[in-house]
Amino acid sequence: MFLYIHYIETVFGDNMIKVFKNLLVALFIILSIIYMILEPEKLMSGVKFAIMLWSTKVFPVLFPFYIFSSLAIRYGVAHLIGDIIQPITSRLFKTSSISGFVFFMSLISGNPSSAIIIAQLYEENYITKAEAQHLISFCVFTNPLFILGTVGYAYFNNASIGYIILISHIAANILIGFLQRFNIKGRYYNRFSLKSAYQNMIKQKKKYNSSFGEVITTILQNGISIMFLIGGFMVFYNLIVVMIASSSIITQSYHYLAFILKLFKIDLVTYQAFFIGSLEMVLGIDNVIKSSFSPRIATTFITMLISFGGLSIHSQIQSILLKIKLKYMPFLFSRITQMFFSGIIAYYLFPLIYKEKTVNTSYIENMEKSNKIVMLLTIILLFITLIIILFGRNRFKKIAQ
């Protein structure tokens, strides 16, 4: 709703809109308070669901990626990765070498990490404002673990559906980035050299004189703040979805738009799934799963919802874009375009990849207790080894003496 108000302001001006905005926001707050008083149980269940979703699905995946992507920027690894991928990304998207790092980390970490990484690079003058605006249009992905694990395995018990959604989601973003390259002029490609890439990494690392302890402390403080901000947005939009679901807004709006929706053969179930999914992606996916759609249609709809992301994710990214003064409307247009591109790709890709064979629970859940302990000890030893490399052997010798 607030994003819609922001759009109206940009189109119609400020004079008449201010009164409308104030009245609409006041009405929304009053109705929300009344609902909280009348339906406290539904309110509490909505908050619990949002917090559980954030703590089990979002935080465990996004927070580690934020830590290591921030470390990669501080220690120059971002530039090394960017230089290695540069021959591909530069020719596809007409962007600088650092775009390879943004594309790679956004792909493996998911929303809203891409906006966070782009904001960090822009604030530290590694990319221009125009390039930041360009990157945010196609370097926006849903976490692959969520697509393959939660959607493919947990919802469908079918790995092939997860791969269809993931491939369509990535291909649509690449297509958008490729199409937008024609709007960029005056970009030159540098020849790739592993030696120069390593030297560039060392050069960027020397810009920071802080110790590893100071760097990781700053990263953790900023990361926790951003994670709680994301959790707050999830709670807010889940409450809106609960209030809308408890009312007849979806049904009434469908009847008002029926003469248009029926032309495209969109029934109430489909409309409800997209209505809720436009607010909160996960709840929209849940509605599609519970419907009677065929696997092909359900996969197509879920791919479109994942590509759009929902206003919950949009608000998280917009809050980051506002800090660095980037425009939101180009980002919104790119997500709508990606939604249609990915849906078309998923629909035609489905018969080529889909297999009816289902899967059981994940490998880790079926591991024996002894194997889990060995796996945990391995991770701990790798982490200790990483600390030794970062701090240096000499420091640990001095501590031992």
Tab-separated table of N, CA, C and O in Angstrom, residues 254 257-274 293 301:
chain	number	residue	atom	x	y	z
A	254	TYR	N	-12.240	-9.424	-6.696
A	254	TYR	CA	-12.325	-10.331	-7.845
A	254	TYR	C	-13.612	-10.102	-8.621
A	254	TYR	O	-13.609	-10.088	-9.865
A	257	LEU	N	-13.389	-7.030	-10.738
A	257	LEU	CA	-12.486	-7.184	-11.881
A	257	LEU	C	-12.810	-8.405	-12.728
A	257	LEU	O	-12.043	-8.759	-13.630
A	258	ALA	N	-13.938	-9.053	-12.449
A	258	ALA	CA	-14.272	-10.318	-13.103
A	258	ALA	C	-14.360	-10.192	-14.619
A	258	ALA	O	-13.929	-11.084	-15.356
A	259	PHE	N	-14.893	-9.076	-15.116
A	259	PHE	CA	-15.066	-8.923	-16.565
A	259	PHE	C	-13.722	-8.873	-17.292
A	259	PHE	O	-13.639	-9.214	-18.476
A	260	ILE	N	-12.669	-8.455	-16.591
A	260	ILE	CA	-11.328	-8.446	-17.189
A	260	ILE	C	-10.627	-9.780	-16.966
A	260	ILE	O	-10.028	-10.349	-17.882
A	261	LEU	N	-10.726	-10.295	-15.738
A	261	LEU	CA	-10.015	-11.527	-15.384
A	261	LEU	C	-10.542	-12.737	-16.155
A	261	LEU	O	-9.770	-13.626	-16.522
A	262	LYS	N	-11.867	-12.751	-16.430
A	262	LYS	CA	-12.443	-13.894	-17.142
A	262	LYS	C	-11.996	-13.939	-18.599
A	262	LYS	O	-12.024	-15.011	-19.227
A	263	LEU	N	-11.596	-12.790	-19.138
A	263	LEU	CA	-11.070	-12.779	-20.507
A	263	LEU	C	-9.786	-13.586	-20.598
A	263	LEU	O	-9.494	-14.189	-21.635
A	264	PHE	N	-9.015	-13.600	-19.499
A	264	PHE	CA	-7.763	-14.355	-19.440
A	264	PHE	C	-7.939	-15.701	-18.719
A	264	PHE	O	-6.954	-16.367	-18.389
A	265	LYS	N	-9.196	-16.070	-18.466
A	265	LYS	CA	-9.548	-17.349	-17.824
A	265	LYS	C	-8.875	-17.499	-16.453
A	265	LYS	O	-8.356	-18.555	-16.104
A	266	ILE	N	-8.894	-16.409	-15.675
A	266	ILE	CA	-8.324	-16.419	-14.329
A	266	ILE	C	-9.457	-16.594	-13.326
A	266	ILE	O	-10.333	-15.729	-13.211
A	267	ASP	N	-9.470	-17.716	-12.609
A	267	ASP	CA	-10.527	-17.963	-11.636
A	267	ASP	C	-10.166	-17.359	-10.282
A	267	ASP	O	-9.090	-16.782	-10.102
A	268	LEU	N	-11.067	-17.531	-9.307
A	268	LEU	CA	-10.876	-16.927	-7.980
A	268	LEU	C	-9.673	-17.517	-7.259
A	268	LEU	O	-8.933	-16.786	-6.574
A	269	VAL	N	-9.451	-18.824	-7.402
A	269	VAL	CA	-8.333	-19.479	-6.722
A	269	VAL	C	-6.994	-18.919	-7.216
A	269	VAL	O	-6.087	-18.615	-6.429
A	270	THR	N	-6.883	-18.773	-8.540
A	270	THR	CA	-5.658	-18.217	-9.125
A	270	THR	C	-5.458	-16.770	-8.690
A	270	THR	O	-4.352	-16.357	-8.326
A	271	TYR	N	-6.547	-16.006	-8.723
A	271	TYR	CA	-6.480	-14.592	-8.329
A	271	TYR	C	-6.071	-14.449	-6.866
A	271	TYR	O	-5.250	-13.590	-6.524
A	272	GLN	N	-6.609	-15.310	-6.007
A	272	GLN	CA	-6.275	-15.253	-4.582
A	272	GLN	C	-4.810	-15.578	-4.338
A	272	GLN	O	-4.141	-14.908	-3.537
A	273	ALA	N	-4.301	-16.584	-5.049
A	273	ALA	CA	-2.889	-16.960	-4.883
A	273	ALA	C	-1.969	-15.820	-5.287
A	273	ALA	O	-0.990	-15.512	-4.594
A	274	PHE	N	-2.271	-15.155	-6.404
A	274	PHE	CA	-1.437	-14.045	-6.865
A	274	PHE	C	-1.617	-12.810	-6.001
A	274	PHE	O	-0.662	-12.052	-5.787
A	293	PHE	N	-4.298	-27.053	-8.966
A	293	PHE	CA	-3.620	-26.843	-10.242
A	293	PHE	C	-2.839	-28.093	-10.637
A	293	PHE	O	-2.365	-28.852	-9.778
A	301	PHE	N	3.088	-20.846	-12.025
A	301	PHE	CA	2.635	-19.789	-11.112
A	301	PHE	C	3.653	-19.512	-10.016
A	301	PHE	O	3.930	-18.356	-9.680
